[in-house]
Amino acid sequence: MDQRTTMAGYQAAAERALDAWLPVATDAPQLLHEAMRYAVLGTGKRIRPVLVYATGQALGIPVTALDGPACAVEFVHAYSLVHDDLPAMDNDDLRRGRPTCHRAFDEGTAILAGDALQALAFHVLVTDAALNVPAMQRLAMIEALAAASGSQGMAGGQALDLNAVGAKLNAAELETMHLWKTGALIRASVKLGALCLPEIDAETLAALDSYAKCVGLAFQVQDDILDIEGQTEQIGKPQGSDLARNKPTYPGLLGLDGAKREAERLLADALSSLELLGARADFLRWLAHYIVKRDK
Amino acid sequence: MDQRTTMAGYQAAAERALDAWLPVATDAPQLLHEAMRYAVLGTGKRIRPVLVYATGQALGIPVTALDGPACAVEFVHAYSLVHDDLPAMDNDDLRRGRPTCHRAFDEGTAILAGDALQALAFHVLVTDAALNVPAMQRLAMIEALAAASGSQGMAGGQALDLNAVGAKLNAAELETMHLWKTGALIRASVKLGALCLPEIDAETLAALDSYAKCVGLAFQVQDDILDIEGQTEQIGKPQGSDLARNKPTYPGLLGLDGAKREAERLLADALSSLELLGARADFLRWLAHYIVKRDK
């Protein structure tokens, strides 16, 4: 099976599991449930769930045991997109080519859908019966997700981003912002996949975390590059929207060529982190390439 | 020690523990941390933490072992107030007599402060070293909080409330809305206090939950009564603001006298739920009276 087929299989598994964990739209409160489902289903590359599946499968965990953690990270990611798109934050009308949640519903419903999706992520990690690990390890997964989502994780990175509009950040500040804003949840995705193995050792966990840290930053660098080079129809948001908004970006700091070299360097570091895992990490290697080379 | 002194002691314990669990304002991202601290500290009756302490102490748990769960429920409560006050929801400028979080900071920061407070609540329940229960019971506490916060809990209740403006609800619909919006977290507070006892039995848990359900509804009925009768300086928001906003309320449905009778009925039910606990539940009894008889 080639890697693209593997990837498509993981994406399909994520889609099924997300649908199953989401509240059904006919249960009250219906509008909120519709908004939650709209925010999560039908679109998205599912990079974070795929990272959970890829990491877990590299360690020999069956896909079904990885569904819950894959959904938990995607619910957190989806809630963050809903909140980031709000008028008080990035004020985006389009997300993945569709109206953003607050445009399709209303602002209040979008805020609450995000809030409920965060709670749902933790509910999944506690109650997922297919997750076959000791209770202590389940707690470690919940903590990984809570830390990645919090004030020195995703929410903190978005706060830095919000206050960085029009500001001049140096390379270290830009890296901190992205390590928190997107990096933390990408690292949590890999960590949750790894923690699905009951007897995971510290060395493997550290190697995977190093991989995830590099992939997370590379993902952001490529995002910034695509914001300049990509077409609106491919990336689903108006091209150059970060520049137009005067947000600090890697191309803005390093130049376009410098940003491309930075992405290559991070890719190389990600790959070298995986050495001790051998051939079983081949899909994780392909995925790092995919994330850095993607055109949308 | 009289009950008011006990209550003040619990409130002080909550204040200290909340301050200790909150990120310090000098750590980055500073603005976000300041907003989180502003949203939580310095005001508030701490009803939910007091319910955690009161329940735990009725079962013989020391106060220090209850600090973490008390903070977790208050962080969730505080985040919900920040989000509920936003222009897209209740659009309140004042909360507890001070500018609301989005007025003191900005909307984006307020949304993110709420998001980070929710994550912090789960972080506390996972990592609190003073909480001396088996990992499985800690997971049960996390699930109680996640369910109480989610789409068929607090967030769902607020969604119903948002869509009820101008609508005519019957008694059952109004009760569902409040059971979710405020009741769920009040029940979770009592449940978390009870789950601090490693060998808690199902009968005691059910009795306490019945108490909490009645207290939660009585709290809301009294809130609606105070919205009509209270003074702005006492309740910290403009008097009659729910009526002005055309929100369904108990006095609107039952009349003011009918609402007062409903509060009395719920109080009586709360007290009868506690019979099997004997004298050790005396503070919980006093607290039910306090919640129903409060004038702010």
Coordinates of C-alpha atoms in Angstrom, one line a residue:
Chain A
M1 CA 0.0 0.0 0.0
D2 CA 1.5 3.4 -1.0
Q3 CA 1.7 6.2 1.5
R4 CA -1.1 8.3 -0.1
T5 CA -3.5 5.4 0.3
T6 CA -2.4 5.0 3.9
M7 CA -3.0 8.7 4.5
A8 CA -6.5 8.5 2.8
G9 CA -7.3 5.5 5.0
Y10 CA -6.4 7.4 8.2
Q11 CA -8.4 10.5 6.9
A12 CA -11.4 8.3 6.3
A13 CA -11.0 6.6 9.7
A14 CA -10.9 10.1 11.4
E15 CA -14.0 11.2 9.5
R16 CA -16.0 8.1 10.6
A17 CA -14.8 8.5 14.2
L18 CA -15.5 12.2 14.4
D19 CA -19.0 11.7 13.1
A20 CA -19.6 9.0 15.7
W21 CA -18.3 11.0 18.6
L22 CA -20.1 14.2 17.7
P23 CA -23.6 14.7 19.2
V24 CA -26.3 14.0 16.6
A25 CA -27.9 17.1 15.1
T26 CA -31.4 16.0 16.0
D27 CA -30.7 16.0 19.8
A28 CA -31.2 19.2 21.7
P29 CA -29.8 21.8 21.6
Q30 CA -30.1 21.2 17.9
L31 CA -28.6 24.5 16.7
L32 CA -25.5 24.1 18.8
H33 CA -25.1 20.5 17.7
E34 CA -25.4 21.5 14.1
A35 CA -22.8 24.1 14.6
M36 CA -20.4 21.7 16.2
R37 CA -20.8 19.2 13.4
Y38 CA -20.4 21.9 10.8
A39 CA -17.2 23.1 12.4
V40 CA -15.7 19.6 12.4
L41 CA -17.1 17.5 9.5
G42 CA -16.7 17.4 5.8
T43 CA -13.5 19.4 5.3
G44 CA -10.0 19.7 6.6
K45 CA -6.8 17.7 6.0
R46 CA -7.0 16.0 9.4
I47 CA -3.2 16.4 9.8
R48 CA -3.5 16.0 13.6
P49 CA -5.6 12.8 13.6
V50 CA -3.3 11.4 10.9
L51 CA -0.3 12.1 13.2
V52 CA -2.1 10.2 16.0
Y53 CA -2.7 7.3 13.7
A54 CA 0.7 7.4 12.1
T55 CA 2.5 7.5 15.5
G56 CA 0.3 4.8 17.0
Q57 CA 0.7 2.5 14.0
A58 CA 4.5 2.9 14.0
L59 CA 4.3 1.5 17.5
G60 CA 2.0 -1.4 16.6
I61 CA -1.3 0.0 17.9
P62 CA -4.5 -0.9 15.9
V63 CA -6.3 1.9 14.2
T64 CA -9.5 1.5 16.2
A65 CA -7.6 2.0 19.5
L66 CA -6.4 5.3 18.1
D67 CA -9.8 6.7 17.0
G68 CA -10.5 8.4 20.3
P69 CA -7.2 10.3 20.7
A70 CA -7.4 11.2 17.0
C71 CA -10.8 12.8 17.6
A72 CA -9.8 14.5 20.8
V73 CA -7.0 16.5 19.1
E74 CA -9.2 17.3 16.1
F75 CA -12.0 18.6 18.3
V76 CA -9.5 20.9 20.0
H77 CA -8.2 22.0 16.6
A78 CA -11.7 22.6 15.2
Y79 CA -12.7 24.6 18.2
S80 CA -9.6 26.8 17.9
L81 CA -10.4 27.5 14.2
V82 CA -14.0 28.5 15.1
H83 CA -12.8 30.9 17.8
D84 CA -9.8 32.2 15.7
D85 CA -12.1 33.1 12.8
L86 CA -14.4 35.3 15.0
P87 CA -14.7 39.0 14.2
A88 CA -12.9 39.8 17.4
M89 CA -9.9 37.7 16.3
D90 CA -8.9 37.1 12.7
N91 CA -12.4 38.1 11.3
D92 CA -12.4 35.5 8.5
D93 CA -15.5 34.9 6.4
L94 CA -14.1 31.8 4.7
R95 CA -12.5 28.7 6.1
R96 CA -11.5 25.7 3.9
G97 CA -13.6 27.4 1.1
R98 CA -16.8 27.5 3.1
P99 CA -18.4 30.2 5.3
T100 CA -16.8 30.2 8.7
C101 CA -18.9 28.9 11.6
H102 CA -20.0 32.3 12.8
R103 CA -21.0 33.2 9.3
A104 CA -23.0 30.0 8.7
F105 CA -24.6 30.3 12.2
D106 CA -24.1 33.3 14.4
E107 CA -21.3 34.5 16.7
G108 CA -22.8 33.4 20.0
T109 CA -23.5 29.9 18.7
A110 CA -20.0 29.7 17.2
I111 CA -18.4 30.7 20.6
L112 CA -20.5 28.1 22.4
A113 CA -19.8 25.4 19.7
G114 CA -16.1 26.0 20.3
D115 CA -16.5 25.8 24.0
A116 CA -18.5 22.5 23.8
L117 CA -16.0 21.0 21.4
Q118 CA -13.2 21.6 23.9
A119 CA -15.2 19.8 26.6
L120 CA -16.0 17.0 24.2
A121 CA -12.3 16.4 23.6
F122 CA -11.8 15.6 27.2
H123 CA -14.9 13.6 27.4
V124 CA -13.6 11.4 24.6
L125 CA -10.3 10.8 26.3
V126 CA -12.0 9.8 29.6
T127 CA -14.7 7.6 28.2
D128 CA -13.3 5.9 25.0
A129 CA -13.6 2.2 25.7
A130 CA -11.4 1.2 22.7
L131 CA -8.4 2.9 24.4
N132 CA -6.7 0.1 26.1
V133 CA -4.2 1.8 28.5
P134 CA -3.9 2.0 32.3
A135 CA -5.9 4.9 33.9
M136 CA -2.6 6.7 34.8
Q137 CA -1.7 6.8 31.1
R138 CA -5.1 8.1 30.2
L139 CA -4.5 10.9 32.7
A140 CA -1.2 11.6 31.0
M141 CA -3.0 11.9 27.7
I142 CA -5.6 14.3 29.2
E143 CA -2.8 16.4 30.6
A144 CA -0.9 16.5 27.3
L145 CA -4.0 17.8 25.6
A146 CA -4.9 20.3 28.4
A147 CA -1.3 21.7 28.4
A148 CA -1.2 21.9 24.6
S149 CA -4.5 23.8 24.6
G150 CA -3.9 26.2 27.4
S151 CA -2.3 29.6 28.1
Q152 CA 1.2 28.3 27.3
G153 CA -0.1 26.3 24.4
M154 CA -2.6 26.9 21.6
A155 CA -4.6 29.7 23.4
G156 CA -1.4 31.4 24.4
G157 CA 0.0 31.3 20.9
Q158 CA -3.2 32.8 19.5
A159 CA -3.0 35.6 22.2
L160 CA 0.6 36.3 21.0
D161 CA -0.5 36.3 17.4
L162 CA -3.4 38.6 18.2
N163 CA -1.1 41.1 19.8
A164 CA 1.6 40.7 17.1
V165 CA -0.5 42.3 14.4
G166 CA 1.6 45.3 13.2
A167 CA 4.5 44.3 15.6
K168 CA 8.0 43.4 14.6
L169 CA 8.9 40.0 16.1
N170 CA 12.4 38.6 16.0
A171 CA 13.0 34.9 15.0
A172 CA 12.9 33.7 18.6
E173 CA 9.6 35.4 19.3
L174 CA 8.1 34.2 16.1
E175 CA 9.2 30.7 16.9
T176 CA 7.7 30.8 20.4
M177 CA 4.4 32.1 19.0
H178 CA 4.2 29.2 16.5
L179 CA 5.5 26.6 19.0
W180 CA 2.5 27.5 21.1
K181 CA -0.1 28.3 18.5
T182 CA 0.2 25.3 16.2
G183 CA 3.2 23.4 17.5
A184 CA 1.8 22.4 20.8
L185 CA -1.2 20.6 19.4
I186 CA 0.8 18.9 16.8
R187 CA 3.2 17.7 19.5
A188 CA 0.2 16.6 21.6
S189 CA -1.1 14.6 18.6
V190 CA 2.1 12.6 18.4
K191 CA 2.3 12.2 22.1
L192 CA -1.2 10.9 22.4
G193 CA -0.5 8.4 19.6
A194 CA 2.6 7.3 21.5
L195 CA 0.8 7.1 24.8
C196 CA -1.6 4.6 23.3
L197 CA 1.2 2.1 23.8
P198 CA 0.9 1.1 27.5
E199 CA 4.7 0.4 27.9
I200 CA 6.1 3.3 25.9
D201 CA 9.7 4.1 26.9
A202 CA 11.1 7.5 27.5
E203 CA 13.7 7.4 24.6
T204 CA 11.1 6.6 22.0
L205 CA 8.7 9.3 23.4
A206 CA 11.5 11.9 23.3
A207 CA 12.5 11.0 19.7
L208 CA 8.8 11.3 18.6
D209 CA 8.5 14.6 20.4
S210 CA 11.5 16.0 18.7
Y211 CA 10.1 14.9 15.3
A212 CA 6.7 16.5 16.2
K213 CA 8.3 19.8 17.3
C214 CA 10.2 20.1 13.9
V215 CA 7.1 19.1 11.9
G216 CA 4.9 21.6 13.8
L217 CA 7.3 24.5 13.0
A218 CA 7.8 23.3 9.4
F219 CA 4.0 23.2 9.0
Q220 CA 3.8 26.8 10.1
V221 CA 6.7 28.0 7.9
Q222 CA 5.0 26.3 4.9
D223 CA 1.7 27.8 5.8
D224 CA 3.3 31.3 5.7
I225 CA 4.9 30.4 2.3
L226 CA 1.6 29.2 0.9
D227 CA 0.0 32.4 2.1
I228 CA 2.2 34.2 -0.4
E229 CA 2.5 31.6 -3.2
G230 CA -0.7 29.7 -2.9
Q231 CA -3.9 30.3 -4.9
T232 CA -7.1 31.2 -3.0
E233 CA -8.9 28.2 -4.4
Q234 CA -6.2 25.9 -3.1
I235 CA -5.7 27.1 0.4
G236 CA -9.3 28.2 0.9
K237 CA -8.5 31.7 2.1
P238 CA -7.6 34.9 0.2
Q239 CA -4.0 34.8 -0.8
G240 CA -1.7 37.1 1.1
S241 CA -4.2 37.6 3.9
D242 CA -1.5 37.4 6.6
L243 CA 0.6 40.0 4.8
A244 CA -2.5 42.2 4.2
R245 CA -3.2 42.0 7.9
N246 CA 0.4 43.0 8.7
K247 CA 1.1 39.8 10.7
P248 CA 4.6 38.7 11.3
T249 CA 5.5 35.7 9.1
Y250 CA 8.6 33.6 8.3
P251 CA 8.9 35.0 4.7
G252 CA 8.5 38.5 6.2
L253 CA 11.4 37.8 8.6
L254 CA 13.6 35.5 6.5
G255 CA 12.6 36.3 2.9
L256 CA 10.8 33.8 0.8
D257 CA 13.9 31.8 0.0
G258 CA 15.1 32.0 3.6
A259 CA 11.7 30.6 4.7
K260 CA 12.0 27.7 2.2
R261 CA 15.5 26.9 3.5
E262 CA 14.1 27.0 7.1
A263 CA 11.4 24.5 6.1
E264 CA 14.0 22.2 4.6
R265 CA 16.2 22.4 7.7
L266 CA 13.2 21.5 9.9
L267 CA 12.3 18.6 7.7
A268 CA 15.8 17.3 7.9
D269 CA 15.8 17.6 11.7
A270 CA 12.4 15.8 11.9
L271 CA 13.7 12.9 9.8
S272 CA 16.9 12.5 11.8
S273 CA 14.8 12.4 15.0
L274 CA 13.2 9.2 13.8
E275 CA 16.4 7.2 13.2
L276 CA 16.0 5.0 16.2
L277 CA 12.5 3.9 15.1
G278 CA 13.8 2.3 11.8
A279 CA 11.5 1.2 9.0
R280 CA 8.3 1.2 11.1
A281 CA 8.4 5.1 11.0
D282 CA 8.4 5.2 7.2
F283 CA 4.9 6.7 7.1
L284 CA 5.9 9.3 9.6
R285 CA 8.8 10.2 7.4
W286 CA 6.6 10.5 4.3
L287 CA 4.1 12.6 6.3
A288 CA 6.9 15.1 7.3
H289 CA 7.7 15.4 3.6
Y290 CA 4.0 15.8 2.7
I291 CA 3.5 18.5 5.3
V292 CA 6.5 20.5 4.1
K293 CA 5.9 20.0 0.4
R294 CA 2.1 20.5 0.4
D295 CA 0.7 23.1 -1.9
K296 CA -2.5 23.9 0.2
Chain B
M1 CA -17.9 27.9 64.7
D2 CA -21.0 29.3 63.1
Q3 CA -21.9 28.6 59.5
R4 CA -21.1 32.0 58.2
T5 CA -17.6 31.7 59.6
T6 CA -17.3 28.2 57.9
M7 CA -18.5 29.7 54.7
A8 CA -16.0 32.6 54.9
G9 CA -13.2 30.1 55.6
Y10 CA -14.1 28.1 52.5
Q11 CA -14.3 31.3 50.4
A12 CA -10.8 32.3 51.7
A13 CA -9.4 28.8 50.9
A14 CA -10.8 29.0 47.4
E15 CA -9.3 32.4 46.9
R16 CA -5.9 31.2 48.0
A17 CA -6.1 28.1 45.8
L18 CA -7.3 29.9 42.8
D19 CA -4.5 32.4 43.0
A20 CA -2.0 29.6 43.4
W21 CA -3.3 27.6 40.4
L22 CA -3.6 30.6 38.0
P23 CA -0.6 31.4 35.9
V24 CA 1.4 34.3 37.3
A25 CA 0.8 37.6 35.4
T26 CA 4.5 38.2 34.8
D27 CA 4.9 35.0 32.7
A28 CA 4.3 35.2 29.0
P29 CA 1.7 35.6 27.5
Q30 CA 1.3 38.4 30.0
L31 CA -1.9 40.0 28.7
L32 CA -3.7 36.7 28.5
H33 CA -2.6 35.7 32.0
E34 CA -3.7 39.1 33.4
A35 CA -7.1 38.6 31.8
M36 CA -7.4 35.1 33.2
R37 CA -6.6 36.4 36.7
Y38 CA -8.9 39.3 36.3
A39 CA -11.7 37.0 35.3
V40 CA -11.3 34.7 38.3
L41 CA -9.9 36.6 41.3
G42 CA -11.1 39.3 43.7
T43 CA -14.9 38.9 43.4
G44 CA -17.6 36.3 43.2
K45 CA -19.4 34.4 45.9
R46 CA -17.5 31.2 45.2
I47 CA -20.8 29.2 45.5
R48 CA -19.4 26.3 43.5
P49 CA -16.1 25.9 45.3
V50 CA -18.0 26.2 48.6
L51 CA -20.2 23.3 47.5
V52 CA -17.1 21.3 46.8
Y53 CA -15.6 22.0 50.2
A54 CA -19.0 21.5 52.0
T55 CA -19.6 18.2 50.3
G56 CA -16.1 16.9 50.9
Q57 CA -16.0 18.0 54.5
A58 CA -19.4 16.3 55.2
L59 CA -17.7 13.1 54.1
G60 CA -14.6 13.8 56.2
I61 CA -12.2 15.0 53.5
P62 CA -9.6 17.6 54.6
V63 CA -9.9 21.1 53.0
T64 CA -6.5 20.9 51.3
A65 CA -7.5 17.8 49.4
L66 CA -10.6 19.7 48.1
D67 CA -8.7 22.8 46.8
G68 CA -8.0 21.4 43.3
P69 CA -11.6 20.3 42.5
A70 CA -12.9 23.6 44.0
C71 CA -10.6 25.5 41.6
A72 CA -11.5 23.3 38.6
V73 CA -15.3 24.1 38.9
E74 CA -14.6 27.8 39.5
F75 CA -12.3 28.0 36.5
V76 CA -15.1 26.6 34.3
H77 CA -17.6 28.9 35.9
A78 CA -15.4 31.9 35.4
Y79 CA -14.7 31.1 31.8
S80 CA -18.5 30.7 31.2
L81 CA -19.1 34.2 32.6
V82 CA -16.4 35.7 30.4
H83 CA -17.9 34.2 27.3
D84 CA -21.5 34.8 28.3
D85 CA -20.8 38.5 28.8
L86 CA -19.4 39.0 25.3
P87 CA -21.2 41.3 22.9
A88 CA -22.3 38.3 20.7
M89 CA -24.0 36.8 23.8
D90 CA -25.4 38.8 26.7
N91 CA -23.4 42.0 25.9
D92 CA -22.9 43.0 29.5
D93 CA -20.5 45.8 30.5
L94 CA -20.6 45.0 34.2
R95 CA -20.0 41.8 36.1
R96 CA -20.0 41.8 39.9
G97 CA -19.8 45.6 39.8
R98 CA -16.6 45.7 37.7
P99 CA -16.1 46.0 33.9
T100 CA -16.5 42.7 32.2
C101 CA -13.4 41.0 31.0
H102 CA -13.8 42.1 27.3
R103 CA -14.4 45.6 28.5
A104 CA -11.3 45.6 30.8
F105 CA -9.2 43.9 28.1
D106 CA -10.5 43.3 24.6
E107 CA -12.9 40.8 23.0
G108 CA -10.2 38.5 21.5
T109 CA -8.3 38.3 24.7
A110 CA -11.5 37.6 26.7
I111 CA -12.4 34.7 24.3
L112 CA -8.9 33.2 24.7
A113 CA -8.9 33.8 28.5
G114 CA -12.1 31.7 28.7
D115 CA -10.7 29.0 26.4
A116 CA -7.5 28.8 28.5
L117 CA -9.4 28.7 31.8
Q118 CA -11.4 25.7 30.5
A119 CA -8.1 23.9 29.7
L120 CA -6.7 24.9 33.1
A121 CA -9.6 23.3 34.9
F122 CA -8.8 19.9 33.4
H123 CA -5.0 20.4 34.0
V124 CA -5.8 20.9 37.7
L125 CA -7.9 17.7 38.0
V126 CA -5.1 15.7 36.4
T127 CA -2.1 17.1 38.2
D128 CA -3.3 18.1 41.7
A129 CA -1.0 16.1 44.0
A130 CA -3.1 16.8 47.0
L131 CA -6.0 14.9 45.5
N132 CA -5.6 11.5 47.1
V133 CA -7.9 9.2 45.0
P134 CA -7.3 6.3 42.6
A135 CA -6.6 7.3 39.0
M136 CA -10.0 5.8 37.9
Q137 CA -11.8 8.1 40.3
R138 CA -9.8 11.1 39.0
L139 CA -11.0 10.2 35.6
A140 CA -14.6 10.1 36.9
M141 CA -14.1 13.7 38.2
I142 CA -12.8 14.8 34.8
E143 CA -15.7 13.2 33.1
A144 CA -18.2 14.9 35.5
L145 CA -16.7 18.2 34.7
A146 CA -16.5 17.6 30.9
A147 CA -20.1 16.5 30.8
A148 CA -21.3 19.4 32.9
S149 CA -19.5 21.9 30.7
G150 CA -20.5 20.5 27.3
S151 CA -23.3 20.6 24.8
Q152 CA -25.8 19.0 27.1
G153 CA -24.5 20.9 30.1
M154 CA -23.4 24.5 30.6
A155 CA -22.6 25.4 27.0
G156 CA -25.9 23.8 25.8
G157 CA -27.9 25.7 28.4
Q158 CA -26.4 28.9 27.3
A159 CA -27.2 28.0 23.7
L160 CA -30.8 27.5 24.7
D161 CA -30.8 30.7 26.6
L162 CA -29.4 32.6 23.6
N163 CA -32.1 31.3 21.4
A164 CA -34.8 31.8 24.0
V165 CA -34.6 35.6 23.9
G166 CA -38.1 36.7 22.9
A167 CA -39.4 33.2 23.0
K168 CA -42.1 31.8 25.2
L169 CA -40.8 28.7 27.1
N170 CA -43.1 26.4 29.1
A171 CA -42.0 25.3 32.6
A172 CA -40.4 22.1 31.4
E173 CA -38.3 23.9 28.7
L174 CA -37.3 26.6 31.2
E175 CA -36.2 23.9 33.7
T176 CA -34.2 22.1 31.0
M177 CA -32.4 25.3 30.1
H178 CA -31.5 26.0 33.7
L179 CA -30.6 22.4 34.6
W180 CA -28.0 22.6 31.9
K181 CA -26.9 26.2 32.1
T182 CA -26.3 26.5 35.9
G183 CA -27.6 23.3 37.3
A184 CA -25.0 21.0 35.6
L185 CA -22.0 22.7 37.1
I186 CA -23.5 23.0 40.5
R187 CA -24.2 19.2 40.4
A188 CA -20.7 18.7 39.2
S189 CA -19.4 20.7 42.1
V190 CA -21.1 18.4 44.6
K191 CA -20.1 15.3 42.7
L192 CA -16.5 16.3 42.6
G193 CA -16.5 17.0 46.3
A194 CA -18.1 13.5 46.9
L195 CA -15.6 11.8 44.5
C196 CA -12.7 13.0 46.7
L197 CA -13.8 10.2 49.0
P198 CA -12.1 7.1 47.5
E199 CA -14.8 4.7 48.7
I200 CA -17.9 6.8 48.1
D201 CA -21.0 4.6 47.9
A202 CA -23.7 4.9 45.3
E203 CA -26.5 5.7 47.8
T204 CA -24.7 8.7 49.3
L205 CA -23.7 9.9 45.8
A206 CA -27.3 9.8 44.7
A207 CA -28.6 11.6 47.8
L208 CA -26.0 14.4 47.2
D209 CA -26.8 14.6 43.6
S210 CA -30.5 15.0 44.3
Y211 CA -29.6 17.8 46.8
A212 CA -27.4 19.5 44.2
K213 CA -30.1 19.3 41.5
C214 CA -32.6 21.0 43.7
V215 CA -30.1 23.6 44.9
G216 CA -29.1 24.4 41.4
L217 CA -32.6 25.1 40.2
A218 CA -33.4 27.0 43.4
F219 CA -30.3 29.1 42.8
Q220 CA -31.6 30.0 39.3
V221 CA -35.2 30.8 40.5
Q222 CA -33.7 33.1 43.2
D223 CA -31.5 34.7 40.5
D224 CA -34.6 35.5 38.5
I225 CA -36.3 36.9 41.6
L226 CA -33.3 39.1 42.4
D227 CA -33.3 40.4 38.9
I228 CA -36.6 41.9 39.6
E229 CA -36.3 42.8 43.3
G230 CA -32.6 43.3 43.8
Q231 CA -30.8 46.6 43.7
T232 CA -28.1 47.2 41.0
E233 CA -25.4 47.8 43.7
Q234 CA -26.2 44.5 45.4
I235 CA -26.4 42.1 42.4
G236 CA -23.8 44.0 40.4
K237 CA -25.8 44.2 37.2
P238 CA -28.6 46.6 36.2
Q239 CA -31.9 45.5 37.9
G240 CA -34.4 44.0 35.6
S241 CA -31.9 43.3 32.9
D242 CA -33.3 39.9 32.0
L243 CA -36.8 41.3 31.7
A244 CA -35.5 44.2 29.6
R245 CA -33.8 41.7 27.3
N246 CA -37.1 39.7 27.1
K247 CA -35.6 36.5 28.5
P248 CA -37.8 33.8 29.9
T249 CA -37.7 33.8 33.7
Y250 CA -39.4 32.0 36.5
P251 CA -41.3 35.1 37.7
G252 CA -42.3 35.7 34.1
L253 CA -43.7 32.2 33.9
L254 CA -45.0 31.7 37.5
G255 CA -45.5 35.2 38.7
L256 CA -43.3 36.6 41.5
D257 CA -45.1 34.8 44.3
G258 CA -45.2 31.6 42.3
A259 CA -41.4 31.8 41.8
K260 CA -41.0 32.3 45.5
R261 CA -43.1 29.3 46.2
E262 CA -41.1 27.3 43.7
A263 CA -37.8 28.3 45.4
E264 CA -39.3 27.1 48.8
R265 CA -40.4 23.8 47.3
L266 CA -36.9 23.2 45.8
L267 CA -35.3 24.1 49.1
A268 CA -37.5 21.6 51.0
D269 CA -36.6 18.9 48.4
A270 CA -32.9 19.7 48.8
L271 CA -33.1 19.3 52.5
S272 CA -35.1 16.0 52.4
S273 CA -32.4 14.6 50.1
L274 CA -29.8 15.0 52.8
E275 CA -31.7 12.9 55.5
L276 CA -29.4 9.9 55.3
L277 CA -26.3 12.0 55.9
G278 CA -27.4 13.1 59.4
A279 CA -25.7 16.0 61.3
R280 CA -22.5 15.9 59.2
A281 CA -24.5 17.6 56.4
D282 CA -25.6 20.5 58.5
F283 CA -23.5 23.0 56.6
L284 CA -24.9 21.7 53.3
R285 CA -28.4 22.4 54.8
W286 CA -27.4 25.9 55.8
L287 CA -25.9 26.5 52.4
A288 CA -29.1 25.5 50.7
H289 CA -30.9 28.1 52.8
Y290 CA -28.3 30.7 52.1
I291 CA -28.5 30.2 48.3
V292 CA -32.3 30.5 48.3
K293 CA -32.5 33.4 50.8
R294 CA -29.6 35.4 49.5
D295 CA -30.3 39.0 48.5
K296 CA -27.5 39.3 45.9

